[in-house]
Coordinates of C-alpha atoms in Angstrom, one line a residue:
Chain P
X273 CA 0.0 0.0 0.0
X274 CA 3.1 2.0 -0.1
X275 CA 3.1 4.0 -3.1
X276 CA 7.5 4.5 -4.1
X277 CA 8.2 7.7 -5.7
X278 CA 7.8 7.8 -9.2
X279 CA 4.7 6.4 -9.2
X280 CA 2.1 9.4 -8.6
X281 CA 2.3 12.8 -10.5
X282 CA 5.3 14.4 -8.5
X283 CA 3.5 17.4 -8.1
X284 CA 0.8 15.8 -6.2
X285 CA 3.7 14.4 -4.0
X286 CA 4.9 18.3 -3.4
X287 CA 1.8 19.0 -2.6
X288 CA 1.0 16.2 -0.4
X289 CA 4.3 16.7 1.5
X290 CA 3.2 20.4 2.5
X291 CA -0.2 19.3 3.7
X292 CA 1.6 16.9 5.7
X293 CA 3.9 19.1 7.4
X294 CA 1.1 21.6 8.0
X295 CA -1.0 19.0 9.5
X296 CA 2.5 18.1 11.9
X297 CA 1.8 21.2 13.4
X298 CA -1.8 21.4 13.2
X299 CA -2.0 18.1 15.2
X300 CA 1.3 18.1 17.2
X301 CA 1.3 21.2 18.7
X302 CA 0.5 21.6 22.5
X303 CA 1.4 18.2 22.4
X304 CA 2.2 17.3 26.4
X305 CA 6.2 16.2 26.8
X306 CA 4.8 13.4 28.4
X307 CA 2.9 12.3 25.8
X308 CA 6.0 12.2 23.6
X309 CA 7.7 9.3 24.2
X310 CA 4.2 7.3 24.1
X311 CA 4.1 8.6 20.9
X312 CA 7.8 7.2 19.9
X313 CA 7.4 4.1 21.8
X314 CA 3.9 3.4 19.8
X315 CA 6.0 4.0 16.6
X316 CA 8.3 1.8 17.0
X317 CA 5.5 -1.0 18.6
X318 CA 3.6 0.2 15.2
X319 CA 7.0 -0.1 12.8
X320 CA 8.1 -3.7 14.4
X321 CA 4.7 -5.3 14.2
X322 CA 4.3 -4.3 10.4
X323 CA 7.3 -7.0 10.3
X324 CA 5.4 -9.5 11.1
X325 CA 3.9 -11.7 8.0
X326 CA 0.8 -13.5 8.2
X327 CA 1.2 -16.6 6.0
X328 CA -2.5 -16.3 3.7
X329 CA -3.4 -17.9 1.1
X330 CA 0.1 -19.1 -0.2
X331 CA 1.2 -15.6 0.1
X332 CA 1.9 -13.6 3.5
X333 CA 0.2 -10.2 4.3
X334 CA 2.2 -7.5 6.8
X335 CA -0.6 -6.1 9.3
X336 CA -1.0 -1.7 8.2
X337 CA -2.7 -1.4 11.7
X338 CA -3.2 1.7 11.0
X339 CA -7.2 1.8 12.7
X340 CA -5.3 0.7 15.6
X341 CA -3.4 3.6 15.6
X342 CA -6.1 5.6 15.3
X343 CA -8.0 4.5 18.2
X344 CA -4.8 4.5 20.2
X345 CA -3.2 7.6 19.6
X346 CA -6.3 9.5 18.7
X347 CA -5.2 13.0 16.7
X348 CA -1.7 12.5 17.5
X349 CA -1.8 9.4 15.0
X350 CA -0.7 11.4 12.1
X351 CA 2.6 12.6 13.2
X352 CA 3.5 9.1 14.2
X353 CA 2.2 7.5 11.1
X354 CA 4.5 10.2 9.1
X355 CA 6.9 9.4 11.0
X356 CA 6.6 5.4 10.7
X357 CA 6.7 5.9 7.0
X358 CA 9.8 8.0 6.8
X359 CA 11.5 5.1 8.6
X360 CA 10.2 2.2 6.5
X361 CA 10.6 4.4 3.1
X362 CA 14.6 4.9 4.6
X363 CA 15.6 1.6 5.5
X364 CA 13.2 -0.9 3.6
X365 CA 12.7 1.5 0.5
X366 CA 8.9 1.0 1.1
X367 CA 7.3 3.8 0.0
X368 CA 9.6 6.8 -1.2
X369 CA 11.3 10.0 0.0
X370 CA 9.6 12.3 -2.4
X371 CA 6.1 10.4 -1.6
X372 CA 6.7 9.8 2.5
X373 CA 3.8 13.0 2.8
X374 CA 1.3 11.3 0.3
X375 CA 1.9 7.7 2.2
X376 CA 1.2 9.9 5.3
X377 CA -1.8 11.4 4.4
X378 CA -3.7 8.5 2.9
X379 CA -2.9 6.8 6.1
X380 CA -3.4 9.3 8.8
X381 CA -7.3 9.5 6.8
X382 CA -7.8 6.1 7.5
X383 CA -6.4 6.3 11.3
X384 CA -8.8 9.4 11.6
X385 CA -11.8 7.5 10.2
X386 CA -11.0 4.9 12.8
X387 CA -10.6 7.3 15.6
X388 CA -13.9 8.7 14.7
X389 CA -15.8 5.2 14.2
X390 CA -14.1 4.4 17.7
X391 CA -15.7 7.8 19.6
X392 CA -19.2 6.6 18.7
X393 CA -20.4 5.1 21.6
X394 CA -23.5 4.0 21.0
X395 CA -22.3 1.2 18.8
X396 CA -20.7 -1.6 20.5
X397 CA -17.4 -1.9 21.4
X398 CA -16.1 -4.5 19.3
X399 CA -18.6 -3.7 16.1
X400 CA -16.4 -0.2 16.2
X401 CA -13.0 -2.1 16.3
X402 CA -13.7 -4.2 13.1
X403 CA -15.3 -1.2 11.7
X404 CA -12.3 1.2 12.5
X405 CA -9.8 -1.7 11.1
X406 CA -11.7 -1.9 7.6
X407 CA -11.3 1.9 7.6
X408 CA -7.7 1.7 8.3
X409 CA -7.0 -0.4 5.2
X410 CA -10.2 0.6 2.7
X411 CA -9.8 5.0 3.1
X412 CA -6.1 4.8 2.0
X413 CA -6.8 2.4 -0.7
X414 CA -10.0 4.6 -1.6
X415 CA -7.8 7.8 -1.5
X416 CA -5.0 5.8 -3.6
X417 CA -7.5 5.3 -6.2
X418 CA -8.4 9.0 -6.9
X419 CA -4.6 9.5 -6.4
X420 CA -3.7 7.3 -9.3
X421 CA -7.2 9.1 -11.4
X422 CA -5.1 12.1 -11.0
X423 CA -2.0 10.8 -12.1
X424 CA -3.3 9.4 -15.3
X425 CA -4.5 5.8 -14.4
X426 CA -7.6 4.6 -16.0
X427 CA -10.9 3.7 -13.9
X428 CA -9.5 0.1 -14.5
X429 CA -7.4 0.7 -11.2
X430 CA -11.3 0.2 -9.1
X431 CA -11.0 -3.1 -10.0
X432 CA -7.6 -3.5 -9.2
X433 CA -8.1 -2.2 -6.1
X434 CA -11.0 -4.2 -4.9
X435 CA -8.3 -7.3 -3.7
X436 CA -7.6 -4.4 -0.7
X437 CA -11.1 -5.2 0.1
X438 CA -9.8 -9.0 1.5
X439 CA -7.1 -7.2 3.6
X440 CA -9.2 -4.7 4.8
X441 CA -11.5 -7.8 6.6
X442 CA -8.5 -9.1 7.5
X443 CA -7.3 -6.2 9.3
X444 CA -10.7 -5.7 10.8
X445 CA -10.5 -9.1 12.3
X446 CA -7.3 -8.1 13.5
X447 CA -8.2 -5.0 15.6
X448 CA -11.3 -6.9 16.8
X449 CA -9.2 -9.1 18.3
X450 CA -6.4 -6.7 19.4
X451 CA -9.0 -4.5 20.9
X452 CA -10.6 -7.7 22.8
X453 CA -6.8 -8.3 24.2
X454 CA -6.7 -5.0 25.7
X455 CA -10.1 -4.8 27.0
X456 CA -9.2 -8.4 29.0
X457 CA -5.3 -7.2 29.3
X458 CA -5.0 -3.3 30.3
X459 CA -8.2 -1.4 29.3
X460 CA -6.7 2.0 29.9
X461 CA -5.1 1.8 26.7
X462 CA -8.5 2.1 24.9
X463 CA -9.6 5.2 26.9
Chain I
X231 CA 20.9 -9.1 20.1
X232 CA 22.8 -7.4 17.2
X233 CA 20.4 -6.4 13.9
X234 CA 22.2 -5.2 11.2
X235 CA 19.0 -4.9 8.8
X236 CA 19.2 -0.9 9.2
X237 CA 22.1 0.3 7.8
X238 CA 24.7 -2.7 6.7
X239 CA 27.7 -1.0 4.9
X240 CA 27.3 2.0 6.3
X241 CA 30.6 1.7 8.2
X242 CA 32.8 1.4 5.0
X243 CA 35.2 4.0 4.4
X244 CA 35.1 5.7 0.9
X245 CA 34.4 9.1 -0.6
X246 CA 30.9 8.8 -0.2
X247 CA 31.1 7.6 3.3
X248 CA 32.6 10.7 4.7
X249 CA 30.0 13.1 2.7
X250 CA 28.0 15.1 5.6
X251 CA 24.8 13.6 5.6
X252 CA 22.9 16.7 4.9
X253 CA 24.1 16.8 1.6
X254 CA 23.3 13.4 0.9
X255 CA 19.7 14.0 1.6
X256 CA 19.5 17.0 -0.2
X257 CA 21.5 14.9 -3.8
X258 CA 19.1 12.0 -3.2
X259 CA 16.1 14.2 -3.1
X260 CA 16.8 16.5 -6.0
X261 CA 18.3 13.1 -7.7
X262 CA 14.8 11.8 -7.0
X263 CA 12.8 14.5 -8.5
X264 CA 14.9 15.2 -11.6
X265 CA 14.2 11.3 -11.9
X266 CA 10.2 11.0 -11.2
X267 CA 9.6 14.2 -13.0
X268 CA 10.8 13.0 -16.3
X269 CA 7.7 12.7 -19.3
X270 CA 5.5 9.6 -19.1
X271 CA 6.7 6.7 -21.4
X272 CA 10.3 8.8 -22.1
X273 CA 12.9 5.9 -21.1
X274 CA 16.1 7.1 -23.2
X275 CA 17.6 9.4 -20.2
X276 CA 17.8 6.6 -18.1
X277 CA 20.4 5.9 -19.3
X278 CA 22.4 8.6 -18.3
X279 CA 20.3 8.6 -14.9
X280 CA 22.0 4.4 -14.3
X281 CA 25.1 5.6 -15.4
X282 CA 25.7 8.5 -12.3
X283 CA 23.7 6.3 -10.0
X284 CA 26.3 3.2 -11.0
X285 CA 29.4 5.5 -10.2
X286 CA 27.8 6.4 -7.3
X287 CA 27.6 3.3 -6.0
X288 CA 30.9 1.9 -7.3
X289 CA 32.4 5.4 -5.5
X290 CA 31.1 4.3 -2.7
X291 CA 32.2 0.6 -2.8
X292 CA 29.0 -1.0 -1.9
X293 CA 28.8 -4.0 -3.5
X294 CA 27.0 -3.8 -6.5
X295 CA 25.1 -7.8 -5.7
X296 CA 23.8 -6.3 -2.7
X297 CA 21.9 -3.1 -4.1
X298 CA 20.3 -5.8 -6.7
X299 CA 19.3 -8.2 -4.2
X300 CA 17.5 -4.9 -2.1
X301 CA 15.7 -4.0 -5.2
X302 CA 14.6 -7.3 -6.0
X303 CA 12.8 -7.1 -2.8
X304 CA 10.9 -4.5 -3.8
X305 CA 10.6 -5.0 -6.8
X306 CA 7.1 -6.9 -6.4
X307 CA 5.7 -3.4 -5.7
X308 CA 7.2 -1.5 -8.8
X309 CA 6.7 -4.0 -11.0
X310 CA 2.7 -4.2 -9.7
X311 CA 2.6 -0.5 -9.8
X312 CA 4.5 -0.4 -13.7
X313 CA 1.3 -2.9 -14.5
X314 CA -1.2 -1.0 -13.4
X315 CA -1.2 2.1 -15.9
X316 CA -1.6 0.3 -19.2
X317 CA -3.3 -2.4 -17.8
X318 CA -5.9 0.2 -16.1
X319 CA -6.5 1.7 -19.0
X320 CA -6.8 -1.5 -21.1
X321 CA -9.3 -3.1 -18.8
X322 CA -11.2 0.2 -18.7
X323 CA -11.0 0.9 -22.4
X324 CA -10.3 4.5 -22.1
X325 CA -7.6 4.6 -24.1
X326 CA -7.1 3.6 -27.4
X327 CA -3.6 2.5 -27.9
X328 CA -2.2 3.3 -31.6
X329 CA 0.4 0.2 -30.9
X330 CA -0.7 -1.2 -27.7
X331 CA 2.0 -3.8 -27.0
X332 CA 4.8 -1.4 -27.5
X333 CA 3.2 1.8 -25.9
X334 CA 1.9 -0.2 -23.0
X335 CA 5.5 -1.6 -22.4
X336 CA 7.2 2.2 -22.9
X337 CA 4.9 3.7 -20.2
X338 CA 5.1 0.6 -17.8
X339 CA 8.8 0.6 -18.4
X340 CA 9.3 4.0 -17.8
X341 CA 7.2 4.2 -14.3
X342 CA 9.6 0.9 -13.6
X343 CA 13.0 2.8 -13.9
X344 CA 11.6 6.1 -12.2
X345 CA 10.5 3.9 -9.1
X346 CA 13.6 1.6 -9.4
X347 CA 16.3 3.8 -10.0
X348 CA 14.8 6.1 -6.8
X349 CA 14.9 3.3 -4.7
X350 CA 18.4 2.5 -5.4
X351 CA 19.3 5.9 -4.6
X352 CA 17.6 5.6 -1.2
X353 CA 19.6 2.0 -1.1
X354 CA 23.0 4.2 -1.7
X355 CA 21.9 6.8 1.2
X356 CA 21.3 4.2 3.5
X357 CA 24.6 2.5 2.9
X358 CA 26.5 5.5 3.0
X359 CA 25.4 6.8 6.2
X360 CA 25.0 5.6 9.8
X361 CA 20.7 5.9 10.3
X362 CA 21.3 7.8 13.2
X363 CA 23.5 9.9 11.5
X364 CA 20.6 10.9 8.9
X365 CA 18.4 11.3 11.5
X366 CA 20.3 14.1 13.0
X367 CA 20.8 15.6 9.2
X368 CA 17.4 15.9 9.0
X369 CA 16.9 17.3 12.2
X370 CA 19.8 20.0 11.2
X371 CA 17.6 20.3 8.2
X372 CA 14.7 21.2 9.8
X373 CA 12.5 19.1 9.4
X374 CA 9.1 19.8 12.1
X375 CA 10.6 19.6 16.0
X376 CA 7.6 17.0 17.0
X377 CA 9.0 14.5 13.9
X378 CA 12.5 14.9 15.0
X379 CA 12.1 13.7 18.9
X380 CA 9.7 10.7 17.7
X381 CA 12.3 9.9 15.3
X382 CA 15.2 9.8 18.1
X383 CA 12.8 7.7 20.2
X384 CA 11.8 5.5 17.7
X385 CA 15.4 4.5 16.7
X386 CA 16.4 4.1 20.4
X387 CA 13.3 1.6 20.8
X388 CA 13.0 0.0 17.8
X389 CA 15.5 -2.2 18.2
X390 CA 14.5 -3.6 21.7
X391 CA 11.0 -4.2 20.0
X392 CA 12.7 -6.0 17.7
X393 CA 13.8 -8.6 20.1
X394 CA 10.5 -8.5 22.0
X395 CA 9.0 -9.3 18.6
X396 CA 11.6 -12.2 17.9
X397 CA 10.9 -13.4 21.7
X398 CA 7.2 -13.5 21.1
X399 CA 7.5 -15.1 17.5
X400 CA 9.5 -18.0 19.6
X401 CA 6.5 -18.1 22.2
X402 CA 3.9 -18.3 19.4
X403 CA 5.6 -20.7 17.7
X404 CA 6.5 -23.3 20.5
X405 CA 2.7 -22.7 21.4
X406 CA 1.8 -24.0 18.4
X407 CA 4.1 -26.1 16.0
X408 CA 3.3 -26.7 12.6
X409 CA 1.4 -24.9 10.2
X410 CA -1.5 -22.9 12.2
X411 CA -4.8 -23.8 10.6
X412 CA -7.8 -22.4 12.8
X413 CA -7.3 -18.8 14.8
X414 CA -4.6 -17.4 12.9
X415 CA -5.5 -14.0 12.9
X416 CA -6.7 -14.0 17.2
X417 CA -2.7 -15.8 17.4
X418 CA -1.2 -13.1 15.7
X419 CA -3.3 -10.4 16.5
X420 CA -2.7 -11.3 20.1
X421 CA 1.1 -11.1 19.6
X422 CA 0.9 -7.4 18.0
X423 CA -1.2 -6.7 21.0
X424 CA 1.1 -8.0 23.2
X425 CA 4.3 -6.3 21.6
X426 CA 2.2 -2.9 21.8
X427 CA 1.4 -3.7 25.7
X428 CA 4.7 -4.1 26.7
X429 CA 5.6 -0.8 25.0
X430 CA 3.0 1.1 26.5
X431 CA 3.9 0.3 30.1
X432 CA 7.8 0.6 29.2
X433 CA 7.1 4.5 27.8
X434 CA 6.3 5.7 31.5
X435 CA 9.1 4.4 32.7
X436 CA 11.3 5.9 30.1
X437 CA 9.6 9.3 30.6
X438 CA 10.8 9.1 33.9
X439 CA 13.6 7.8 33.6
X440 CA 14.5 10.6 30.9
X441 CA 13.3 13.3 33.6
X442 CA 15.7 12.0 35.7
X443 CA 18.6 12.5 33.2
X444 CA 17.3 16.0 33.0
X445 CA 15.1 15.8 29.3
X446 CA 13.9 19.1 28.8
X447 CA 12.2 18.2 24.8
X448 CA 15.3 18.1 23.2
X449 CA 17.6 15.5 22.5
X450 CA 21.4 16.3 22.4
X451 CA 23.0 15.6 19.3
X452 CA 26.2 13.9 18.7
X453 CA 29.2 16.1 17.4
X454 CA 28.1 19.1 15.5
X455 CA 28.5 18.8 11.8
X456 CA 30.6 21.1 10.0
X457 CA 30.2 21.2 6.4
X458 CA 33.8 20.8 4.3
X459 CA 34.8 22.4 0.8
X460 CA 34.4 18.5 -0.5
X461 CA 30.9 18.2 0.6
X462 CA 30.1 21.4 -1.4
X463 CA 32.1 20.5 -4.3
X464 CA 30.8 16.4 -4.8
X465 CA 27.4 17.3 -3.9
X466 CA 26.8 20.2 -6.6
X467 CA 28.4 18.6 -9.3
X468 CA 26.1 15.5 -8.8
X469 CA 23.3 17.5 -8.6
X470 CA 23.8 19.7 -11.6
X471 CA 24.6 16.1 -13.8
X472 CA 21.0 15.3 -12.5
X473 CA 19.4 18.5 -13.1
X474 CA 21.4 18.4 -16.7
X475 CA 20.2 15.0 -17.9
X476 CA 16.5 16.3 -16.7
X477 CA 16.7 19.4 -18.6
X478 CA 19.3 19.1 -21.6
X479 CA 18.3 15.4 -22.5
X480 CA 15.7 15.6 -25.1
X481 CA 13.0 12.2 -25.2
X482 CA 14.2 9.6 -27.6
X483 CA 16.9 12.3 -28.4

């Protein structure tokens, strides 16, 4: 779901990288310097479990848990996801340095829809998990899409897409069960 | 435990090596958009773009093997995303393609060596310089203050998460040997949670424990880098061959 540089229009990618810083400071500041290391703690927790592969259907998929991120880390999600990327784009080459700030902001959407899905408390707990996974996975993929529209791809790329819909369940299933682990573990973490 | 994943080769000693890693960034970057903002489908300046990025590398005595093996890694990606345009088009029959088999494979080919070659640069950056060392380049380079402190925390904790990670991978597995057929996802889902667990209850205690050591929001850096007549020199002549090739290099001249 990474997308490398040369893949988008680069001027998009400009563009997306300014957004991303002005969101930085839109979302960061005030931040609490306790808060902080949380934040870089939960990066790295976030960066080392991506590592993992789930072997799936003679393939393996690498967990985004990104909706997790969102209904941890609330608003501060986005500096941490850019921050995430900028690591995995440096070391692993996933993802690009021009396109770290389009990356970011497909993925910080889909933490933010999850954070959202996650503050509606009339809907039960778990049912907002699963949703706030699917978003995770299915608003980057959705925001990819229009992305590519931009840059010249066809409509075909909808249907290309639509296998993102599998890892989206998957990662839905995922939080549900991450989210049941803490609720049994350390329920703090969820408030 | 020792991981060597992050930066391998960055310890060599060449011309490259000693570079500051300011300038690095800023080559790699403006090397990256020369690249990525060449014309759809025009393939012949990569030729000239493989050639600085091969001296590059030699220069810097990385083995060549290495940087392939890296890029075929990713290459799965690129290749998917090279796919995608003609075949996006095809499937949606918006475009009508004069020749389809060769314009297909020109525009496919040409999103291929924009995305390959920039990764190989980032490959080179990484090789040449300690992570840590960019880090702090980037920090000198301003890049936001709130970005720069998760960074330093994140390289500092990575690594331990690494081997909580590797520790629980050993618990899962000699939980359940063999292939797992029911529950995969709760078994794995339940090891990220558990990696993120012992995070969260370790941050409090390095908040404190950084108070104690007198942490005030900023992190101080390691020696303060001074920038050398060499740095300046190697670092604009590689930029202006890129900016060159991107502006004097006519498509299919």
């Amino acid at each position: 779901m990474h997308i490398a540089d040369g893949i988008i229009d680069t001027n998009i990618c400009m563009a997306a990288n300014v957004a991303s810083v002005a969101i930085i400071y839109l979302t960061g500041k005030n931040t609490p310097m306790e808060e902080i290391p949380r934040m870089g703690i939960t990066g790295a927790a976030l960066f080392v479990a991506s590592l993992i592969h789930i072997p799936f259907a003679g393939t393996s998929i690498h967990p985004g848990l990104i909706g997790i991120a969102g209904i941890i880390l609330g608003k501060r999600a986005f500096p941490v996801i850019f921050t995430v990327l900028l690591f995995q784009s440096l070391i692993f080459q996933h993802g690009g340095l021009l396109s770290v700030g389009i990356n970011s902001l497909n993925m910080g959407a889909g933490a933010y829809v999850a954070w959202i899905i996650w503050k509606q408390q009339r809907i039960p707990e778990y049912v907002r998990a699963m949703a706030g996974g699917f978003a995770g996975i299915i608003i980057p993929v959705l925001l990819m899409t229009f992305e590519f529209q931009l840059s010249g791809y066809g409509k075909g790329i909808i249907f290309l897409f639509s296998v993102y819909l599998i890892v989206a369940t998957i990662e839905g299933g995922m939080a549900f069960f991450v989210v049941r682990f803490f609720r049994n573990i350390k329920s703090d973490i969820l408030s | 435990m020792k991981h060597s994943f992050i930066d391998k080769y960055s310890e060599l000693n060449s011309l490259m090596h000693k570079l500051d890693p300011r300038v690095k960034l800023i080559m790699v970057f403006l090397g990256i958009v020369a690249m990525v903002s060449e014309t759809p489908g025009n393939i012949y300046p990569f030729v000239f773009y493989g050639a600085v990025i091969l001296t590059l590398i030699l220069l810097s005595r990385i083995p060549p093997g290495f940087v392939l093996k890296r890029l075929f890694f990713v290459s799965p990606f690129i290749i998917m995303a090279a796919l995608f345009y003609p075949a996006s088009l095809m499937l949606a029959g918006e475009y009508k393609f004069v020749n389809p088999q060769a314009e297909a494979i020109n525009i496919g080919l040409s999103i291929f060596l924009k995305a390959g070659m920039s990764i190989i640069l980032l490959i080179w950056l990484i090789s040449t310089e300690k992570f840590h060392a960019l880090l702090h380049g980037l920090r000198k380079l301003r890049m936001p203050r709130l970005i720069g402190i998760i960074s330093a925390l994140m390289y500092r904790y990575v690594f331990i998460l690494a081997d909580e990670s590797l520790k629980t991978t050993r618990a899962r597995d000699s939980r359940s040997p063999g292939k797992l057929k029911m529950n995969r996802i709760k078994v794995y889902s339940n090891q990220m949670a558990m990696i993120f667990l012992r995070s969260w209850e370790r941050s409090k205690t390095i908040y404190d424990s950084m108070l104690s050591r007198g942490f005030t929001g900023d992190f101080k850096d390691m020696k303060e880098l001074e920038l050398k007549r060499n740095d300046i020199l190697i670092s604009v002549l590689i930029v202006l061959v890129f900016l060159s090739i991107r502006v004097f290099i006519e498509p299919g001249a």
